[in-house]
PDB file of C-alpha atoms in Angstrom:
ATOM      1  CA  MET A 169       6.039  -6.459  13.657  1.00  0.00           C
ATOM      2  CA  ASN A 170       4.492  -8.619  16.162  1.00  0.00           C
ATOM      3  CA  GLU A 171       6.991  -8.142  19.229  1.00  0.00           C
ATOM      4  CA  GLY A 172       5.965 -11.588  20.672  1.00  0.00           C
ATOM      5  CA  VAL A 173       7.416 -13.577  17.593  1.00  0.00           C
ATOM      6  CA  LYS A 174      11.150 -14.099  17.611  1.00  0.00           C
ATOM      7  CA  VAL A 175      11.390 -16.367  14.739  1.00  0.00           C
ATOM      8  CA  SER A 176       9.097 -17.175  11.928  1.00  0.00           C
ATOM      9  CA  VAL A 177       9.643 -20.776  10.663  1.00  0.00           C
ATOM     10  CA  ILE A 178       8.639 -21.355   7.146  1.00  0.00           C
ATOM     11  CA  VAL A 179       8.019 -24.906   6.152  1.00  0.00           C
ATOM     12  CA  PRO A 180       7.135 -25.828   2.500  1.00  0.00           C
ATOM     13  CA  VAL A 181       5.045 -29.118   2.512  1.00  0.00           C
ATOM     14  CA  PHE A 182       4.806 -31.246  -0.744  1.00  0.00           C
ATOM     15  CA  ASN A 183       4.113 -34.978  -0.669  1.00  0.00           C
ATOM     16  CA  VAL A 184       6.162 -35.701   2.476  1.00  0.00           C
ATOM     17  CA  GLU A 185       3.742 -37.840   4.324  1.00  0.00           C
ATOM     18  CA  LYS A 186       6.343 -40.206   5.610  1.00  0.00           C
ATOM     19  CA  TYR A 187       8.379 -37.362   7.208  1.00  0.00           C
ATOM     20  CA  VAL A 188       6.381 -34.303   7.832  1.00  0.00           C
ATOM     21  CA  ARG A 189       5.062 -35.312  11.306  1.00  0.00           C
ATOM     22  CA  GLU A 190       8.524 -35.848  12.709  1.00  0.00           C
ATOM     23  CA  CYS A 191       9.647 -32.559  11.112  1.00  0.00           C
ATOM     24  CA  LEU A 192       6.746 -30.547  12.604  1.00  0.00           C
ATOM     25  CA  ILE A 193       7.075 -32.137  16.126  1.00  0.00           C
ATOM     26  CA  SER A 194      10.805 -31.239  16.237  1.00  0.00           C
ATOM     27  CA  ILE A 195       9.756 -27.656  15.604  1.00  0.00           C
ATOM     28  CA  GLN A 196       7.123 -27.709  18.195  1.00  0.00           C
ATOM     29  CA  ASN A 197       9.513 -28.919  20.778  1.00  0.00           C
ATOM     30  CA  GLN A 198      12.045 -26.137  20.184  1.00  0.00           C
ATOM     31  CA  THR A 199      13.259 -24.645  23.497  1.00  0.00           C
ATOM     32  CA  LEU A 200      12.677 -21.274  21.904  1.00  0.00           C
ATOM     33  CA  LYS A 201       8.871 -21.056  22.349  1.00  0.00           C
ATOM     34  CA  GLU A 202       8.196 -17.496  20.939  1.00  0.00           C
ATOM     35  CA  ILE A 203       7.835 -18.814  17.356  1.00  0.00           C
ATOM     36  CA  GLU A 204       5.305 -19.014  14.561  1.00  0.00           C
ATOM     37  CA  ILE A 205       5.202 -22.013  12.340  1.00  0.00           C
ATOM     38  CA  ILE A 206       4.026 -21.325   8.935  1.00  0.00           C
ATOM     39  CA  LEU A 207       3.168 -24.447   6.788  1.00  0.00           C
ATOM     40  CA  ILE A 208       2.815 -23.956   3.127  1.00  0.00           C
ATOM     41  CA  ASN A 209       0.943 -26.762   1.562  1.00  0.00           C
ATOM     42  CA  ASP A 210       2.251 -26.506  -1.972  1.00  0.00           C
ATOM     43  CA  GLY A 211      -0.551 -28.580  -3.489  1.00  0.00           C
ATOM     44  CA  SER A 212       0.265 -32.010  -1.923  1.00  0.00           C
ATOM     45  CA  THR A 213      -1.471 -34.931  -3.358  1.00  0.00           C
ATOM     46  CA  ASP A 214      -0.597 -37.430  -0.574  1.00  0.00           C
ATOM     47  CA  ASP A 215      -1.684 -37.407   2.994  1.00  0.00           C
ATOM     48  CA  SER A 216       0.886 -35.010   4.200  1.00  0.00           C
ATOM     49  CA  ILE A 217      -1.521 -32.606   5.699  1.00  0.00           C
ATOM     50  CA  GLN A 218      -3.956 -35.271   7.139  1.00  0.00           C
ATOM     51  CA  ASN A 219      -0.948 -36.739   9.021  1.00  0.00           C
ATOM     52  CA  ILE A 220      -0.406 -33.632  11.035  1.00  0.00           C
ATOM     53  CA  SER A 221      -3.994 -32.234  11.276  1.00  0.00           C
ATOM     54  CA  ASP A 222      -4.158 -32.976  14.896  1.00  0.00           C
ATOM     55  CA  LEU A 223      -0.886 -31.224  15.558  1.00  0.00           C
ATOM     56  CA  ILE A 224      -2.198 -28.229  13.628  1.00  0.00           C
ATOM     57  CA  ASP A 225      -5.486 -28.018  15.642  1.00  0.00           C
ATOM     58  CA  ARG A 226      -3.786 -28.117  18.905  1.00  0.00           C
ATOM     59  CA  ASP A 227      -0.907 -25.516  18.430  1.00  0.00           C
ATOM     60  CA  LYS A 228      -2.119 -22.032  17.947  1.00  0.00           C
ATOM     61  CA  ARG A 229       1.408 -21.151  16.768  1.00  0.00           C
ATOM     62  CA  ILE A 230       0.792 -22.993  13.628  1.00  0.00           C
ATOM     63  CA  ILE A 231      -0.484 -21.215  10.474  1.00  0.00           C
ATOM     64  CA  LEU A 232      -1.489 -23.358   7.458  1.00  0.00           C
ATOM     65  CA  ILE A 233      -1.723 -21.907   4.006  1.00  0.00           C
ATOM     66  CA  ASN A 234      -2.811 -23.817   1.079  1.00  0.00           C
ATOM     67  CA  GLN A 235      -1.706 -22.911  -2.490  1.00  0.00           C
ATOM     68  CA  LYS A 236      -1.491 -24.511  -5.944  1.00  0.00           C
ATOM     69  CA  ASN A 237       1.763 -26.423  -6.635  1.00  0.00           C
ATOM     70  CA  GLY A 238       4.286 -23.560  -7.407  1.00  0.00           C
ATOM     71  CA  GLY A 239       7.510 -25.278  -6.202  1.00  0.00           C
ATOM     72  CA  LEU A 240       9.948 -24.632  -3.350  1.00  0.00           C
ATOM     73  CA  SER A 241      10.792 -20.955  -4.069  1.00  0.00           C
ATOM     74  CA  SER A 242       7.173 -19.987  -4.500  1.00  0.00           C
ATOM     75  CA  ALA A 243       6.274 -21.758  -1.191  1.00  0.00           C
ATOM     76  CA  ARG A 244       9.189 -19.920   0.518  1.00  0.00           C
ATOM     77  CA  ASN A 245       7.931 -16.602  -0.957  1.00  0.00           C
ATOM     78  CA  THR A 246       4.529 -17.233   0.247  1.00  0.00           C
ATOM     79  CA  GLY A 247       5.688 -17.781   3.804  1.00  0.00           C
ATOM     80  CA  LEU A 248       7.609 -14.683   3.720  1.00  0.00           C
ATOM     81  CA  GLU A 249       4.473 -12.696   3.014  1.00  0.00           C
ATOM     82  CA  TYR A 250       2.870 -13.895   6.140  1.00  0.00           C
ATOM     83  CA  ALA A 251       5.906 -13.838   8.481  1.00  0.00           C
ATOM     84  CA  LYS A 252       5.912 -11.669  11.394  1.00  0.00           C
ATOM     85  CA  GLY A 253       8.992 -12.718  13.291  1.00  0.00           C
ATOM     86  CA  GLU A 254      12.186 -10.733  13.917  1.00  0.00           C
ATOM     87  CA  TYR A 255      14.103 -13.559  12.298  1.00  0.00           C
ATOM     88  CA  ILE A 256      13.241 -16.073   9.582  1.00  0.00           C
ATOM     89  CA  SER A 257      14.050 -19.860   9.518  1.00  0.00           C
ATOM     90  CA  PHE A 258      13.444 -21.991   6.339  1.00  0.00           C
ATOM     91  CA  ILE A 259      13.017 -25.640   7.224  1.00  0.00           C
ATOM     92  CA  ASP A 260      12.743 -28.549   4.712  1.00  0.00           C
ATOM     93  CA  SER A 261       9.674 -30.738   5.731  1.00  0.00           C
ATOM     94  CA  ASP A 262      11.489 -34.053   5.501  1.00  0.00           C
ATOM     95  CA  ASP A 263      14.311 -33.008   7.802  1.00  0.00           C
ATOM     96  CA  TYR A 264      14.127 -32.480  11.569  1.00  0.00           C
ATOM     97  CA  LEU A 265      15.759 -30.604  14.369  1.00  0.00           C
ATOM     98  CA  ASN A 266      17.504 -30.876  17.632  1.00  0.00           C
ATOM     99  CA  ASP A 267      15.268 -29.048  20.277  1.00  0.00           C
ATOM    100  CA  LYS A 268      17.891 -26.159  20.720  1.00  0.00           C
ATOM    101  CA  PHE A 269      18.398 -25.427  16.957  1.00  0.00           C
ATOM    102  CA  LEU A 270      16.413 -22.038  16.984  1.00  0.00           C
ATOM    103  CA  GLU A 271      17.416 -20.961  20.417  1.00  0.00           C
ATOM    104  CA  CYS A 272      21.205 -21.336  19.729  1.00  0.00           C
ATOM    105  CA  LEU A 273      20.974 -19.438  16.391  1.00  0.00           C
ATOM    106  CA  TYR A 274      18.601 -16.723  17.769  1.00  0.00           C
ATOM    107  CA  ILE A 275      20.870 -16.020  20.828  1.00  0.00           C
ATOM    108  CA  GLU A 276      23.912 -15.500  18.595  1.00  0.00           C
ATOM    109  CA  ALA A 277      21.984 -13.446  16.152  1.00  0.00           C
ATOM    110  CA  LYS A 278      20.612 -11.081  18.892  1.00  0.00           C
ATOM    111  CA  ARG A 279      23.953 -10.910  20.734  1.00  0.00           C
ATOM    112  CA  GLU A 280      25.980  -9.811  17.694  1.00  0.00           C
ATOM    113  CA  ASN A 281      23.215  -8.087  15.664  1.00  0.00           C
ATOM    114  CA  LEU A 282      23.809 -10.503  12.852  1.00  0.00           C
ATOM    115  CA  ASP A 283      22.033 -10.405   9.325  1.00  0.00           C
ATOM    116  CA  ILE A 284      22.677 -14.055   8.857  1.00  0.00           C
ATOM    117  CA  VAL A 285      23.753 -16.744  11.360  1.00  0.00           C
ATOM    118  CA  ARG A 286      24.668 -20.148   9.959  1.00  0.00           C
ATOM    119  CA  GLY A 287      24.425 -23.371  11.936  1.00  0.00           C
ATOM    120  CA  SER A 288      25.670 -26.787  11.326  1.00  0.00           C
ATOM    121  CA  PHE A 289      24.315 -30.060  10.315  1.00  0.00           C
ATOM    122  CA  GLN A 290      24.510 -33.797  10.596  1.00  0.00           C
ATOM    123  CA  ARG A 291      23.412 -36.375   7.905  1.00  0.00           C
ATOM    124  CA  PRO A 292      22.969 -40.145   7.667  1.00  0.00           C
ATOM    125  CA  LYS A 293      25.822 -42.124   6.116  1.00  0.00           C
ATOM    126  CA  ASP A 294      23.521 -44.494   4.321  1.00  0.00           C
ATOM    127  CA  SER A 295      20.319 -44.423   2.346  1.00  0.00           C
ATOM    128  CA  ASP A 296      18.466 -46.099   5.189  1.00  0.00           C
ATOM    129  CA  ASN A 297      18.851 -43.044   7.341  1.00  0.00           C
ATOM    130  CA  LYS A 298      20.204 -45.201  10.211  1.00  0.00           C
ATOM    131  CA  LEU A 299      21.599 -43.247  13.133  1.00  0.00           C
ATOM    132  CA  ALA A 300      25.205 -43.307  12.125  1.00  0.00           C
ATOM    133  CA  TRP A 301      26.094 -39.567  11.567  1.00  0.00           C
ATOM    134  CA  GLU A 302      28.680 -38.096   9.479  1.00  0.00           C
ATOM    135  CA  ASP A 303      29.734 -34.691  10.755  1.00  0.00           C
ATOM    136  CA  VAL A 304      30.284 -31.795   8.426  1.00  0.00           C
ATOM    137  CA  ASP A 305      33.516 -29.841   9.170  1.00  0.00           C
ATOM    138  CA  VAL A 306      32.688 -26.172   9.954  1.00  0.00           C
ATOM    139  CA  ASN A 307      35.951 -25.241  11.630  1.00  0.00           C
ATOM    140  CA  LYS A 308      37.163 -23.841   8.226  1.00  0.00           C
ATOM    141  CA  LEU A 309      34.357 -21.275   8.371  1.00  0.00           C
ATOM    142  CA  LYS A 310      35.904 -19.171  11.302  1.00  0.00           C
ATOM    143  CA  PRO A 311      33.232 -20.254  13.711  1.00  0.00           C
ATOM    144  CA  ASP A 312      32.341 -17.951  16.428  1.00  0.00           C
ATOM    145  CA  LEU A 313      33.779 -14.926  14.641  1.00  0.00           C
ATOM    146  CA  VAL A 314      31.666 -12.084  13.158  1.00  0.00           C
ATOM    147  CA  ILE A 315      32.706 -11.695   9.467  1.00  0.00           C
ATOM    148  CA  THR A 316      31.086 -10.201   6.238  1.00  0.00           C
ATOM    149  CA  GLY A 317      28.844 -12.379   4.083  1.00  0.00           C
ATOM    150  CA  GLY A 318      31.425 -11.981   1.347  1.00  0.00           C
ATOM    151  CA  GLU A 319      33.978 -13.555   3.491  1.00  0.00           C
ATOM    152  CA  LEU A 320      31.643 -16.522   4.417  1.00  0.00           C
ATOM    153  CA  LEU A 321      30.833 -17.032   0.721  1.00  0.00           C
ATOM    154  CA  LYS A 322      34.653 -17.150  -0.124  1.00  0.00           C
ATOM    155  CA  LEU A 323      35.055 -19.826   2.771  1.00  0.00           C
ATOM    156  CA  LEU A 324      32.232 -21.744   1.596  1.00  0.00           C
ATOM    157  CA  SER A 325      33.421 -21.753  -1.869  1.00  0.00           C
ATOM    158  CA  ILE A 326      37.093 -22.450  -1.044  1.00  0.00           C
ATOM    159  CA  TYR A 327      36.176 -25.682   0.778  1.00  0.00           C
ATOM    160  CA  ASN A 328      33.345 -26.657  -1.335  1.00  0.00           C
ATOM    161  CA  LEU A 329      30.817 -26.634   1.678  1.00  0.00           C
ATOM    162  CA  LYS A 330      27.068 -26.763   1.122  1.00  0.00           C
ATOM    163  CA  MET A 331      25.163 -23.438   0.664  1.00  0.00           C
ATOM    164  CA  MET A 332      21.839 -24.600   2.202  1.00  0.00           C
ATOM    165  CA  VAL A 333      19.175 -22.059   3.007  1.00  0.00           C
ATOM    166  CA  TRP A 334      17.739 -24.133   5.663  1.00  0.00           C
ATOM    167  CA  LEU A 335      20.883 -24.079   7.912  1.00  0.00           C
ATOM    168  CA  SER A 336      20.584 -20.389   8.933  1.00  0.00           C
ATOM    169  CA  LEU A 337      18.447 -17.676  10.516  1.00  0.00           C
ATOM    170  CA  TYR A 338      17.950 -14.408   8.500  1.00  0.00           C
ATOM    171  CA  LYS A 339      17.033 -11.127   9.876  1.00  0.00           C
ATOM    172  CA  ARG A 340      13.614 -10.317   8.375  1.00  0.00           C
ATOM    173  CA  ASP A 341      14.452  -6.597   8.037  1.00  0.00           C
ATOM    174  CA  PHE A 342      17.578  -7.523   6.136  1.00  0.00           C
ATOM    175  CA  LEU A 343      15.661  -9.737   3.672  1.00  0.00           C
ATOM    176  CA  ASP A 344      12.916  -7.088   3.266  1.00  0.00           C
ATOM    177  CA  SER A 345      15.311  -4.092   2.920  1.00  0.00           C
ATOM    178  CA  ASN A 346      17.226  -5.803   0.219  1.00  0.00           C
ATOM    179  CA  HIS A 347      14.210  -7.339  -1.544  1.00  0.00           C
ATOM    180  CA  LEU A 348      15.512 -10.723  -1.078  1.00  0.00           C
ATOM    181  CA  ARG A 349      13.219 -13.272  -2.456  1.00  0.00           C
ATOM    182  CA  PHE A 350      13.581 -16.733  -4.038  1.00  0.00           C
ATOM    183  CA  GLU A 351      13.694 -16.936  -7.770  1.00  0.00           C
ATOM    184  CA  GLU A 352      10.826 -19.006  -8.872  1.00  0.00           C
ATOM    185  CA  GLY A 353      10.618 -21.509 -11.770  1.00  0.00           C
ATOM    186  CA  ILE A 354      14.222 -22.745 -11.189  1.00  0.00           C
ATOM    187  CA  ILE A 355      15.965 -25.758  -9.550  1.00  0.00           C
ATOM    188  CA  LEU A 356      18.802 -25.540  -7.050  1.00  0.00           C
ATOM    189  CA  GLU A 357      17.178 -22.680  -5.389  1.00  0.00           C
ATOM    190  CA  ASP A 358      19.569 -22.487  -2.494  1.00  0.00           C
ATOM    191  CA  VAL A 359      22.588 -22.173  -4.860  1.00  0.00           C
ATOM    192  CA  GLU A 360      20.973 -19.375  -6.589  1.00  0.00           C
ATOM    193  CA  PHE A 361      19.691 -17.521  -3.334  1.00  0.00           C
ATOM    194  CA  MET A 362      22.574 -17.899  -0.815  1.00  0.00           C
ATOM    195  CA  PRO A 363      25.341 -16.199  -2.814  1.00  0.00           C
ATOM    196  CA  ARG A 364      22.861 -13.172  -3.283  1.00  0.00           C
ATOM    197  CA  ALA A 365      22.096 -13.044   0.309  1.00  0.00           C
ATOM    198  CA  LEU A 366      25.632 -13.324   1.648  1.00  0.00           C
ATOM    199  CA  LEU A 367      27.153 -10.616  -0.685  1.00  0.00           C
ATOM    200  CA  LEU A 368      24.602  -8.277   0.810  1.00  0.00           C
ATOM    201  CA  ALA A 369      25.144  -9.249   4.445  1.00  0.00           C
ATOM    202  CA  ARG A 370      27.490  -7.124   6.589  1.00  0.00           C
ATOM    203  CA  ARG A 371      27.409  -9.240   9.806  1.00  0.00           C
ATOM    204  CA  VAL A 372      27.307 -13.063   9.647  1.00  0.00           C
ATOM    205  CA  ARG A 373      28.669 -15.756  11.789  1.00  0.00           C
ATOM    206  CA  ALA A 374      28.931 -19.522  11.814  1.00  0.00           C
ATOM    207  CA  ILE A 375      28.384 -21.789  14.813  1.00  0.00           C
ATOM    208  CA  LYS A 376      29.635 -25.333  15.475  1.00  0.00           C
ATOM    209  CA  ARG A 377      26.682 -26.828  17.072  1.00  0.00           C
ATOM    210  CA  LYS A 378      25.246 -29.606  14.743  1.00  0.00           C
ATOM    211  CA  ASN A 379      21.572 -29.228  15.600  1.00  0.00           C
ATOM    212  CA  TYR A 380      19.943 -29.782  12.062  1.00  0.00           C
ATOM    213  CA  PHE A 381      19.419 -33.299  10.847  1.00  0.00           C
ATOM    214  CA  TYR A 382      19.517 -33.407   7.077  1.00  0.00           C
ATOM    215  CA  ARG A 383      17.713 -36.360   5.637  1.00  0.00           C
ATOM    216  CA  VAL A 384      18.898 -37.559   2.239  1.00  0.00           C
ATOM    217  CA  ARG A 385      15.940 -39.278   0.383  1.00  0.00           C
ATOM    218  CA  GLU A 386      16.372 -41.459  -2.562  1.00  0.00           C
ATOM    219  CA  ASP A 387      13.004 -40.076  -4.041  1.00  0.00           C
ATOM    220  CA  SER A 388      13.961 -36.485  -3.617  1.00  0.00           C
ATOM    221  CA  ILE A 389      14.508 -34.111  -6.379  1.00  0.00           C
ATOM    222  CA  LEU A 390      18.488 -34.256  -5.871  1.00  0.00           C
ATOM    223  CA  GLY A 391      18.146 -38.139  -5.705  1.00  0.00           C
ATOM    224  CA  ASN A 392      16.176 -38.625  -8.836  1.00  0.00           C
ATOM    225  CA  ILE A 393      18.381 -39.685 -11.628  1.00  0.00           C
ATOM    226  CA  GLN A 394      15.815 -38.313 -14.115  1.00  0.00           C
ATOM    227  CA  ASN A 395      16.597 -34.800 -12.973  1.00  0.00           C
ATOM    228  CA  SER A 396      20.391 -35.090 -13.246  1.00  0.00           C
ATOM    229  CA  LYS A 397      20.653 -33.488 -16.579  1.00  0.00           C
ATOM    230  CA  LYS A 398      18.637 -30.471 -15.471  1.00  0.00           C
ATOM    231  CA  HIS A 399      20.708 -30.235 -12.369  1.00  0.00           C
ATOM    232  CA  LEU A 400      23.893 -30.085 -14.343  1.00  0.00           C
ATOM    233  CA  ASP A 401      22.553 -27.577 -16.691  1.00  0.00           C
ATOM    234  CA  ALA A 402      21.378 -25.482 -13.657  1.00  0.00           C
ATOM    235  CA  ILE A 403      24.821 -25.348 -12.157  1.00  0.00           C
ATOM    236  CA  GLY A 404      26.295 -24.575 -15.607  1.00  0.00           C
ATOM    237  CA  GLN A 405      24.070 -21.635 -15.960  1.00  0.00           C
ATOM    238  CA  PHE A 406      24.930 -20.327 -12.481  1.00  0.00           C
ATOM    239  CA  LEU A 407      28.505 -20.705 -13.446  1.00  0.00           C
ATOM    240  CA  LYS A 408      28.049 -18.859 -16.721  1.00  0.00           C
ATOM    241  CA  LYS A 409      26.274 -16.073 -14.923  1.00  0.00           C
ATOM    242  CA  ASP A 410      28.792 -15.457 -12.206  1.00  0.00           C
ATOM    243  CA  LEU A 411      31.677 -15.664 -14.618  1.00  0.00           C
ATOM    244  CA  LEU A 412      30.439 -12.430 -16.207  1.00  0.00           C
ATOM    245  CA  ILE A 413      30.284 -10.423 -13.027  1.00  0.00           C
ATOM    246  CA  LYS A 414      33.097  -7.884 -12.865  1.00  0.00           C
ATOM    247  CA  ASN A 415      34.061  -4.788 -11.034  1.00  0.00           C
ATOM    248  CA  VAL A 416      32.063  -5.368  -7.914  1.00  0.00           C
ATOM    249  CA  ASN A 417      33.175  -4.825  -4.269  1.00  0.00           C
ATOM    250  CA  ASN A 418      33.127  -8.518  -3.642  1.00  0.00           C
ATOM    251  CA  GLN A 419      34.799  -9.572  -6.901  1.00  0.00           C
ATOM    252  CA  GLU A 420      37.166 -11.926  -4.774  1.00  0.00           C
ATOM    253  CA  SER A 421      34.176 -13.684  -3.349  1.00  0.00           C
ATOM    254  CA  ILE A 422      32.452 -14.005  -6.865  1.00  0.00           C
ATOM    255  CA  ASN A 423      35.678 -15.579  -8.070  1.00  0.00           C
ATOM    256  CA  TYR A 424      35.664 -18.189  -5.381  1.00  0.00           C
ATOM    257  CA  LEU A 425      32.009 -18.831  -6.029  1.00  0.00           C
ATOM    258  CA  CYS A 426      32.730 -19.487  -9.633  1.00  0.00           C
ATOM    259  CA  ARG A 427      35.597 -21.970  -8.534  1.00  0.00           C
ATOM    260  CA  ALA A 428      33.072 -23.773  -6.254  1.00  0.00           C
ATOM    261  CA  LEU A 429      30.468 -23.881  -9.102  1.00  0.00           C
ATOM    262  CA  LEU A 430      33.262 -25.298 -11.453  1.00  0.00           C
ATOM    263  CA  TYR A 431      34.211 -28.111  -9.050  1.00  0.00           C
ATOM    264  CA  SER A 432      30.615 -28.868  -8.429  1.00  0.00           C
ATOM    265  CA  TYR A 433      29.706 -28.931 -12.105  1.00  0.00           C
ATOM    266  CA  PHE A 434      32.598 -31.285 -12.864  1.00  0.00           C
ATOM    267  CA  SER A 435      32.201 -33.518  -9.872  1.00  0.00           C
ATOM    268  CA  TYR A 436      28.412 -33.794 -10.376  1.00  0.00           C
ATOM    269  CA  ALA A 437      28.836 -34.683 -14.144  1.00  0.00           C
ATOM    270  CA  ARG A 438      31.188 -37.578 -13.072  1.00  0.00           C
ATOM    271  CA  GLU A 439      28.837 -38.706 -10.211  1.00  0.00           C
ATOM    272  CA  VAL A 440      25.977 -39.129 -12.568  1.00  0.00           C
ATOM    273  CA  SER A 441      28.111 -40.120 -15.560  1.00  0.00           C
ATOM    274  CA  ILE A 442      26.723 -37.228 -17.781  1.00  0.00           C
ATOM    275  CA  THR A 443      29.049 -35.722 -20.474  1.00  0.00           C
ATOM    276  CA  PRO A 444      29.701 -32.234 -19.404  1.00  0.00           C
ATOM    277  CA  ASP A 445      29.779 -29.069 -21.662  1.00  0.00           C
ATOM    278  CA  PHE A 446      33.457 -29.080 -22.691  1.00  0.00           C
ATOM    279  CA  GLU A 447      33.284 -25.532 -24.009  1.00  0.00           C
ATOM    280  CA  LEU A 448      32.042 -24.248 -20.615  1.00  0.00           C
ATOM    281  CA  LEU A 449      34.653 -26.243 -18.718  1.00  0.00           C
ATOM    282  CA  ASN A 450      37.518 -24.906 -20.766  1.00  0.00           C
ATOM    283  CA  GLN A 451      36.138 -21.369 -20.617  1.00  0.00           C
ATOM    284  CA  ALA A 452      35.765 -21.412 -16.850  1.00  0.00           C
ATOM    285  CA  THR A 453      39.039 -23.170 -16.153  1.00  0.00           C
ATOM    286  CA  LYS A 454      40.939 -20.632 -18.352  1.00  0.00           C
ATOM    287  CA  SER A 455      39.086 -17.639 -16.751  1.00  0.00           C
ATOM    288  CA  LEU A 456      39.694 -18.646 -13.243  1.00  0.00           C
ATOM    289  CA  SER A 457      43.171 -19.569 -13.834  1.00  0.00           C
ATOM    290  CA  ILE A 458      43.742 -16.065 -15.331  1.00  0.00           C
ATOM    291  CA  ARG A 459      42.181 -14.670 -12.298  1.00  0.00           C
ATOM    292  CA  GLY A 460      44.505 -16.556 -10.054  1.00  0.00           C
ATOM    293  CA  VAL A 461      41.686 -18.462  -8.311  1.00  0.00           C
ATOM    294  CA  ILE A 462      42.894 -21.877  -9.504  1.00  0.00           C
ATOM    295  CA  PRO A 463      46.520 -22.801  -8.544  1.00  0.00           C
ATOM    296  CA  LEU A 464      48.519 -23.838 -11.556  1.00  0.00           C
ATOM    297  CA  LYS A 465      48.757 -27.494 -10.286  1.00  0.00           C
ATOM    298  CA  SER A 466      45.032 -27.752 -10.035  1.00  0.00           C
ATOM    299  CA  TYR A 467      44.705 -26.065 -13.345  1.00  0.00           C
ATOM    300  CA  ILE A 468      46.819 -28.710 -15.165  1.00  0.00           C
ATOM    301  CA  LYS A 469      45.250 -31.592 -13.386  1.00  0.00           C
ATOM    302  CA  LEU A 470      41.785 -30.313 -14.514  1.00  0.00           C
ATOM    303  CA  LYS A 471      42.873 -29.752 -18.020  1.00  0.00           C
ATOM    304  CA  ILE A 472      44.100 -33.422 -18.211  1.00  0.00           C
ATOM    305  CA  GLN A 473      40.964 -34.760 -16.708  1.00  0.00           C
ATOM    306  CA  ILE A 474      38.892 -32.771 -19.267  1.00  0.00           C
ATOM    307  CA  PHE A 475      41.090 -34.087 -22.052  1.00  0.00           C
ATOM    308  CA  LEU A 476      40.668 -37.623 -20.851  1.00  0.00           C
ATOM    309  CA  ILE A 477      36.974 -37.441 -20.592  1.00  0.00           C
ATOM    310  CA  LYS A 478      36.714 -35.991 -24.009  1.00  0.00           C
ATOM    311  CA  ARG A 479      38.932 -38.825 -25.404  1.00  0.00           C
ATOM    312  CA  ILE A 480      37.679 -41.877 -23.708  1.00  0.00           C
ATOM    313  CA  GLY A 481      34.225 -40.825 -22.359  1.00  0.00           C
ATOM    314  CA  ILE A 482      33.025 -40.085 -18.903  1.00  0.00           C
ATOM    315  CA  LYS A 483      31.967 -43.694 -17.979  1.00  0.00           C
ATOM    316  CA  GLN A 484      35.444 -45.098 -19.025  1.00  0.00           C
ATOM    317  CA  TYR A 485      37.044 -42.079 -17.176  1.00  0.00           C
ATOM    318  CA  ASN A 486      35.078 -42.948 -14.002  1.00  0.00           C
ATOM    319  CA  SER A 487      36.172 -46.493 -14.044  1.00  0.00           C
ATOM    320  CA  LEU A 488      39.803 -45.185 -13.496  1.00  0.00           C
ATOM    321  CA  LYS A 489      38.600 -43.665 -10.100  1.00  0.00           C
ATOM    322  CA  MET A 490      40.817 -40.571 -10.278  1.00  0.00           C
ATOM    323  CA  LYS A 491      39.946 -38.038  -7.655  1.00  0.00           C
ATOM    324  CA  LEU A 492      38.988 -34.401  -8.619  1.00  0.00           C
ATOM    325  CA  PHE A 493      41.384 -32.153  -6.903  1.00  0.00           C
TER     326      PHE A 493
END
């Protein structure tokens, strides 16, 4: 390990010419200076790299790696092959950081010998990304307490909070010793990776400071309605897989993860007005009710909603504006 590098910042870059310069400058301006910035050009076809070429030339901390387009997971895995830092950060190239983002996380990680330390983020309230910020509640995550990754996974699942890879620092030895890499060829990579990482982590912590600025783009993968069915199917596949996990030390955490996936599956289907897989919904609802993860009142309400959607259709159901849970 290069003892001088405290954090390796891995930034996949693909067709983000409007945003990548702001992102890179925010990383360069971090108060934690002992970093390396690994840019993975994942086959961009726009001017993303040209727009930051002057920044790359002037900063010796920046490593540019060009590869054929392989997707977000592939780019992150490539970055891990080159990383030399004690800790790893994954930053999305259309977001940007407060200048103390890395320093705050690194200080906590070192002080408590953490496998993972989770930060907090802010996001625009409207599609124009105006500076009107909506805070995400992290008080439910036992901030400033060191807990196991399984406990944090349970809390994230109970309160349906985001499982974002880019929000945390990861000890590189922890990732390597557990052979943690991103599964390639899938979508919703964070939903697949974060539970695996958390279930293996012995020491994690969440902190309150909202130093990451998460930009929601209308042209992003998650914002593209053409991919909505794929995303719904992906959530359904994760749910099916995790429902089958039994007799593990973190079974309680797996149960709550399944609950979160169920809620996400149903709410996302309603949001994009796509008819869900009723067999999957009924199977998951019944299984989680038997496990005691879904309270009786919520179970009854969910069954009623499933019945109504099946009878009148999801678009008509949405017009009723009933709230999920």
